[in-house]
Tab-separated table of C-alpha atoms in Angstrom:
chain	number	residue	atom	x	y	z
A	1	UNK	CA	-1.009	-7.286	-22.654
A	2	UNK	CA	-1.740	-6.232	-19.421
A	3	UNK	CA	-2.762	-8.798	-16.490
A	4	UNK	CA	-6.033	-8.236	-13.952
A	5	UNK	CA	-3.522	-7.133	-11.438
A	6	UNK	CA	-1.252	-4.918	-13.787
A	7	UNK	CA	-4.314	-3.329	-14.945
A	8	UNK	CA	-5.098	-2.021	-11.223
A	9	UNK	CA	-1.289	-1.424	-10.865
A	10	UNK	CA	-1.660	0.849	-13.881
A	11	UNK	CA	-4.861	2.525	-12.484
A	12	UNK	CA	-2.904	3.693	-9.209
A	13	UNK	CA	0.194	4.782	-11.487
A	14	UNK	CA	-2.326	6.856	-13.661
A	15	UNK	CA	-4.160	8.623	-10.408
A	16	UNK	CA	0.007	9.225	-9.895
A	17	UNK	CA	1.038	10.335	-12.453
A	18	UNK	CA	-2.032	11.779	-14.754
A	19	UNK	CA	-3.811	13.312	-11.656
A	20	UNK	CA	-1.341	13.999	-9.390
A	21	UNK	CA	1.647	15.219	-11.549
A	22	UNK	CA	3.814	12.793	-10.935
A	23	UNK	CA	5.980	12.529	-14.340
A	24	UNK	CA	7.558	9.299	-13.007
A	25	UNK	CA	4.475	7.417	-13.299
A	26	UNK	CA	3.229	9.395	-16.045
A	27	UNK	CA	6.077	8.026	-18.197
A	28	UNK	CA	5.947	4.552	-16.793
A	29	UNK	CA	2.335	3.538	-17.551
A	30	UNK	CA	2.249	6.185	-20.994
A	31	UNK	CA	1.832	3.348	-23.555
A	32	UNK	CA	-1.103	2.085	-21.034
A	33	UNK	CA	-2.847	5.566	-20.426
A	34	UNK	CA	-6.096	4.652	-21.859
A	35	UNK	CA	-6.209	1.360	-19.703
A	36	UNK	CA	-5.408	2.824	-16.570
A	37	UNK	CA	-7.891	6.089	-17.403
A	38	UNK	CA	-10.948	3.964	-17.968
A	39	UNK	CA	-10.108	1.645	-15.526
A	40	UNK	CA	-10.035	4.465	-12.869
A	41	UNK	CA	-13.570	6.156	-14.084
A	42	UNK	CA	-15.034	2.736	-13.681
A	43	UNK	CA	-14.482	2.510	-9.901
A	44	UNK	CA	-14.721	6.531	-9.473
A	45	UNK	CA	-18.193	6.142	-11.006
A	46	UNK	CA	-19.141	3.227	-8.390
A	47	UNK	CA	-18.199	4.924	-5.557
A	48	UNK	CA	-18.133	8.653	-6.262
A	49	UNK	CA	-14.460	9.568	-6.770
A	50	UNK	CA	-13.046	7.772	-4.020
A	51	UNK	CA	-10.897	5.989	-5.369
A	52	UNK	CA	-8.751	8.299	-7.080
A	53	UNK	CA	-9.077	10.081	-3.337
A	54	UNK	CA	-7.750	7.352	-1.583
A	55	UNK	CA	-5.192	6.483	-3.984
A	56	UNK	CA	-3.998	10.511	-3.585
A	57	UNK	CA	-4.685	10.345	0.416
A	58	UNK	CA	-2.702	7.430	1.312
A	59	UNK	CA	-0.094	8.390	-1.159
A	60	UNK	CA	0.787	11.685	0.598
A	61	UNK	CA	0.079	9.888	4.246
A	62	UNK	CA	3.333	7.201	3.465
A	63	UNK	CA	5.551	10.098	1.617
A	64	UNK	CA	4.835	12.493	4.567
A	65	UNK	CA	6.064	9.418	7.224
A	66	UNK	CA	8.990	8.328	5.236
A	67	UNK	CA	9.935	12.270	4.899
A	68	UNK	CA	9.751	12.209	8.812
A	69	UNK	CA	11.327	8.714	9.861
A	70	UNK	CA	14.055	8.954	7.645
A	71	UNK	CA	16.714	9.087	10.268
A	72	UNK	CA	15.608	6.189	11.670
A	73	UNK	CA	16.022	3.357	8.985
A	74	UNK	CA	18.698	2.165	6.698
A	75	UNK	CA	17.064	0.421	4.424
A	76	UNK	CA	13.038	0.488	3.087
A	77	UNK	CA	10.978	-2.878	2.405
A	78	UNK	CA	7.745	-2.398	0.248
A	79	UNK	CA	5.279	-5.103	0.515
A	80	UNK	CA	2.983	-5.415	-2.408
A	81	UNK	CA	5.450	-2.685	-4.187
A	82	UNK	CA	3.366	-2.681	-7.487
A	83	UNK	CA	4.203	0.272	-9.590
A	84	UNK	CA	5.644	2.397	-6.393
A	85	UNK	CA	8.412	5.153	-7.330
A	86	UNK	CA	9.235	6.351	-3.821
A	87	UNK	CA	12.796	5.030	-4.408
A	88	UNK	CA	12.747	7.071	-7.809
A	89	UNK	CA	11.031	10.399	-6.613
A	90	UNK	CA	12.329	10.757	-2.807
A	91	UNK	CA	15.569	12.462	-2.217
A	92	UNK	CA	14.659	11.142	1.753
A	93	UNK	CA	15.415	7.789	-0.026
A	94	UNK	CA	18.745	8.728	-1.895
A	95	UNK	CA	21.556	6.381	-0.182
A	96	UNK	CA	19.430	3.899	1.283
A	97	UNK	CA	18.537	0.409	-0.448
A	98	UNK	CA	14.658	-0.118	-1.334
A	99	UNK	CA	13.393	-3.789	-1.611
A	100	UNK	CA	10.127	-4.792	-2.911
A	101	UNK	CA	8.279	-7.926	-2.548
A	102	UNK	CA	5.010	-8.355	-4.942
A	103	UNK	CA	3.301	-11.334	-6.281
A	104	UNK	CA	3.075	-9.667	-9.623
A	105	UNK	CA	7.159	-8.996	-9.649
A	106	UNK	CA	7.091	-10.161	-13.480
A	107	UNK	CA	4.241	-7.973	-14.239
A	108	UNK	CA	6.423	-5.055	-13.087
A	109	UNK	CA	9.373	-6.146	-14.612
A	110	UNK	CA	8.000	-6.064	-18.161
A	111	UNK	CA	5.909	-2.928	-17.663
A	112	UNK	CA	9.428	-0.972	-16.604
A	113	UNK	CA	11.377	-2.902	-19.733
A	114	UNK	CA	8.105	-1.421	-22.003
A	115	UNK	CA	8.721	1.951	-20.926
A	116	UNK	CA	12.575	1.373	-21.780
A	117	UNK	CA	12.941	2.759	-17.492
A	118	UNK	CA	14.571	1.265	-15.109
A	119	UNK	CA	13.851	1.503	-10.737
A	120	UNK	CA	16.388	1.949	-7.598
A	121	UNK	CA	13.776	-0.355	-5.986
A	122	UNK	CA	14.978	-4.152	-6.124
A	123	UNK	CA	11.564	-6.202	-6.246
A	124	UNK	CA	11.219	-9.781	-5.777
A	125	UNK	CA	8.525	-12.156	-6.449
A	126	UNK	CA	6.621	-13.326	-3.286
A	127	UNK	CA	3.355	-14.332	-2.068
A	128	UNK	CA	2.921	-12.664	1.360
A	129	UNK	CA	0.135	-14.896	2.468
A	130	UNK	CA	2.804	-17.906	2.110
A	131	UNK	CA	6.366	-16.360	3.220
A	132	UNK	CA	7.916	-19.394	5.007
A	133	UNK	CA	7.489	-21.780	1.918
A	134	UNK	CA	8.634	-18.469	-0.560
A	135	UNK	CA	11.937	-18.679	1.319
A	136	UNK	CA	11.467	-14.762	0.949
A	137	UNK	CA	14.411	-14.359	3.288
A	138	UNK	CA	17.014	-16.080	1.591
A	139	UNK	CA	15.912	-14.487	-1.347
A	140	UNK	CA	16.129	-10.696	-0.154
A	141	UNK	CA	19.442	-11.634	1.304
A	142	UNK	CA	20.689	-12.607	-2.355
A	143	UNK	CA	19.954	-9.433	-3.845
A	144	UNK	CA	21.854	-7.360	-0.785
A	145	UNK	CA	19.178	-7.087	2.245
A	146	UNK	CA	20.433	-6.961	5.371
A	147	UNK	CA	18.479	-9.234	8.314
A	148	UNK	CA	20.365	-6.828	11.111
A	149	UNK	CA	20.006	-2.986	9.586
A	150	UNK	CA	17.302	-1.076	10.621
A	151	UNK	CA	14.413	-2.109	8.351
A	152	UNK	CA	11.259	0.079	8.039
A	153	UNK	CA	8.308	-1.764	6.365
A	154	UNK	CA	5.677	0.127	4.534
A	155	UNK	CA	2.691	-1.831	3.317
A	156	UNK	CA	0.187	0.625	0.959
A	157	UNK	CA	-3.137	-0.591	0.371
A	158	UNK	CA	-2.359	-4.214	0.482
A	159	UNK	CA	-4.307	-5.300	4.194
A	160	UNK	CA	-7.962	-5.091	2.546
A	161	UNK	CA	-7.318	-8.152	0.659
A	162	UNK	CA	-6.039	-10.433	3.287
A	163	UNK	CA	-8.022	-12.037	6.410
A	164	UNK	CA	-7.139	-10.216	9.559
A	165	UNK	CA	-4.985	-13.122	11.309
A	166	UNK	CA	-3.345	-13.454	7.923
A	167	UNK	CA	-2.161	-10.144	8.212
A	168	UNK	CA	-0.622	-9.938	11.549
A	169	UNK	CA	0.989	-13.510	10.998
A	170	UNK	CA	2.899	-11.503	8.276
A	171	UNK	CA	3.778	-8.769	10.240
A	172	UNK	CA	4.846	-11.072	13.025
A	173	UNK	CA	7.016	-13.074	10.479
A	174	UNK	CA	9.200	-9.890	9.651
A	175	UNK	CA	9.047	-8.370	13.091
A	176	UNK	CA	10.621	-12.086	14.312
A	177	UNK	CA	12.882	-12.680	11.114
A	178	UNK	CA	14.858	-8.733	10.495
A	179	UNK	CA	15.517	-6.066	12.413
A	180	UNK	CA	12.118	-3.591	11.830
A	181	UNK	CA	12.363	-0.495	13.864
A	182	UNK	CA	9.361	0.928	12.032
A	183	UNK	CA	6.052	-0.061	10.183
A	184	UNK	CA	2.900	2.095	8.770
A	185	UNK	CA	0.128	0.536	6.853
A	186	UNK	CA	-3.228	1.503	6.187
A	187	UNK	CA	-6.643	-0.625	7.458
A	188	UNK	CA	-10.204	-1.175	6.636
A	189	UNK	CA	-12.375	-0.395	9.764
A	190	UNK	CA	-14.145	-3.034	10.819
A	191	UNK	CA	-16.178	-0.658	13.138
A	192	UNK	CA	-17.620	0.477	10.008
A	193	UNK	CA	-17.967	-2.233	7.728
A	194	UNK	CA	-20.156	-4.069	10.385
A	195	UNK	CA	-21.723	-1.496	11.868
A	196	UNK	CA	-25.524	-2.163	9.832
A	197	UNK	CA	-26.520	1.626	11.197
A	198	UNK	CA	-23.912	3.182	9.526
A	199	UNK	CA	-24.988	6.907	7.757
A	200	UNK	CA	-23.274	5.414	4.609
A	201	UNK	CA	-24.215	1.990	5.053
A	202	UNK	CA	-25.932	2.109	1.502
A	203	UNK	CA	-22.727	3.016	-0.435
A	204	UNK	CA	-20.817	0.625	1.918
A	205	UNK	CA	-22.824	-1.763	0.424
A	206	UNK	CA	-22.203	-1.054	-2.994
A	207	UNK	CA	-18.888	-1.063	-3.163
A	208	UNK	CA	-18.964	-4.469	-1.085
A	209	UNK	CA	-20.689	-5.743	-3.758
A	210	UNK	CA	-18.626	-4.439	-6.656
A	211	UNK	CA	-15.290	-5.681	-5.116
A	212	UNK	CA	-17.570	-9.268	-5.108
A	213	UNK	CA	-18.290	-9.153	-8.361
A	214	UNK	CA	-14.796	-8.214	-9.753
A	215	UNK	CA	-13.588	-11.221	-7.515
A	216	UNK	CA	-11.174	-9.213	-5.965
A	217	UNK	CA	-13.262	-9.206	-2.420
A	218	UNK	CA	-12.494	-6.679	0.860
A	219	UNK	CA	-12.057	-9.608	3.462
A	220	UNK	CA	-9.028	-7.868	6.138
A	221	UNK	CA	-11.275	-5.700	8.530
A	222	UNK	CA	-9.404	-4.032	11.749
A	223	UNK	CA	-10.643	-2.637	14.532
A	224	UNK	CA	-7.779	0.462	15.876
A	225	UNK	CA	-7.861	-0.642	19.451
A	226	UNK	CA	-7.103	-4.205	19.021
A	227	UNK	CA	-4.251	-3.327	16.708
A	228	UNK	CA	-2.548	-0.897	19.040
A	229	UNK	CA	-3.028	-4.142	21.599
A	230	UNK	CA	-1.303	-6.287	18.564
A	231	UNK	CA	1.561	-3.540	18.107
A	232	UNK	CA	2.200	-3.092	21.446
A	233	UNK	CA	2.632	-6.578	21.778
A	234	UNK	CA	5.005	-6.691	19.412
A	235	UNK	CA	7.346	-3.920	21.573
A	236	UNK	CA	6.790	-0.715	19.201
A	237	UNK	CA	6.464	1.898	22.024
A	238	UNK	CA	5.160	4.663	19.078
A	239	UNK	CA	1.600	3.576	17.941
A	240	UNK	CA	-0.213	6.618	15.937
A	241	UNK	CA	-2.915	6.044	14.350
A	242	UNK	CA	-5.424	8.495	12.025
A	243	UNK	CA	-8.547	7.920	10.316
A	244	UNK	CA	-8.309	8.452	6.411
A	245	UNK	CA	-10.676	11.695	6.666
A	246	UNK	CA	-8.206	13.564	9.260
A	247	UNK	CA	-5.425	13.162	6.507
A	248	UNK	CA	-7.768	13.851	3.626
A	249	UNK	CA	-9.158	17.022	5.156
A	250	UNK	CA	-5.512	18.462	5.182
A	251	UNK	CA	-5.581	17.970	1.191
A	252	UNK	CA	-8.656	18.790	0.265
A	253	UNK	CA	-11.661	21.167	1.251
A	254	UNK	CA	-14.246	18.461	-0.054
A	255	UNK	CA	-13.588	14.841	1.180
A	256	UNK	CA	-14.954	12.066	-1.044
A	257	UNK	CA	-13.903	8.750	1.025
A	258	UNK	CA	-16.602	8.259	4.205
A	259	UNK	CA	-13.869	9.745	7.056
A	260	UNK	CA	-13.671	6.869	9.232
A	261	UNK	CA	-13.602	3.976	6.433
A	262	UNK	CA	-10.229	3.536	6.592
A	263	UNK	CA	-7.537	4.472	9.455
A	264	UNK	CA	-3.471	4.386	9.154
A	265	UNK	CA	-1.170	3.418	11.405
A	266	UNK	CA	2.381	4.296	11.646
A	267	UNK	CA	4.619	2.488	15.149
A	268	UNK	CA	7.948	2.898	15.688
């Protein structure tokens, strides 16, 4: 029986997979198909399709960077991993060790064993919002990671659900505790989300209030300026960031997701 949160899992792995072709995921999630279809019409219908945009947007955005930055890492941690094949599918990743941290690790574990699969990735349980007391680092080291190879950190729709100083207090953690020469995540705008003129304001609104509802609340809102300010901060000399529609446009001729809703960032 699926969990709330390996029922969401399963949604992203069926936009994958069902949508997008990807026979990984296809095979992965097969026995939960139906769950992961109807699961995925209920938030298309809320918001018009954007989810399944989003999911096929963001998925291309982190492929395309690891595809480009591959020379400059040795090794790949995935917060909030969930059902991610990267390790599986990318031949950019062949020879390098990918970690995973997720607070749904068993979840995972028995939706691989299901599907009789197995994953390169190595995933560990952890709650991100509570690293220090998860010991997360002794952990990782257990299972192989190195604190002193260059570590690039991708984090895939995993900031909406966390306050803002939440978020950079985990960033900070692994940029203090391992070598990262590279992160890219993707953000909610807060210049949107608060601005009450906004064009879309109305279907802002709504899906606000459906995230409510389903208790599984947008709280982590960014603002692009005062996260280059954080990065740079930090030392990364390569900041780049691009609002959702930019990337989106490249895909498709008809963009669902309001352009500037969300933004990536990629620093090096």
């Amino acid at each position: 029986m699926l969990t709330k949160e390996s029922q969401t899992m399963c949604a992203v792995a069926f936009i994958r997979g069902y949508l997008l072709g990807e026979e990984r995921s296809k095979k992965l999630i097969e026995k939960y198909k139906r769950q992961g279809e109807k699961i995925t019409e209920q938030i298309n219908n809320a918001n018009g399709g954007m989810f399944t945009r989003n999911i096929a947007t963001r998925n291309y955005y982190f492929k395309n960077k690891i595809h480009k930055n591959k020379d400059k890492f040795d090794q790949l941690l995935v917060l909030g991993i969930g059902l991610d094949t990267k390790a599986d599918v990318m031949e950019e990743l062949e020879g390098k060790q990918v970690f995973g941290l997720d607070i749904s690790a068993d979840n995972i574990s028995n939706i691989y064993e299901e599907a009789d699969m197995t994953t390169k990735s190595i995933i560990l349980n952890c709650d991100l919002t509570n690293l220090k007391k998860e010991n997360v680092l002794k952990k990782l080291k257990d299972v192989g990671f190195s604190l002193e190879k260059k570590t690039y950190i991708i984090w895939e729709g995993g900031t909406y659900y966390i306050e803002n100083s939440k978020v950079k207090d985990i960033i900070s953690f692994w940029c203090e505790s391992i070598n990262v020469v590279g992160i890219s995540l993707d953000f909610l705008n807060e210049d949107v989300f608060y601005n009450k003129a906004h064009p879309n304001r109305l279907v802002i609104e709504k899906v606000l209030e459906i995230l409510k509802n389903s208790k599984e609340p947008w709280v982590g809102f960014f603002t692009p300026a005062k996260l280059k300010d954080y990065f740079s901060s930090l030392g990364f000399k390569e900041i780049e960031v691009v609002m959702h529609g930019d990337i989106e446009s490249k895909l498709y001729d008809n963009p669902k997701v309001i352009e500037d809703l969300l933004f990536f960032i990629t620093v090096f």
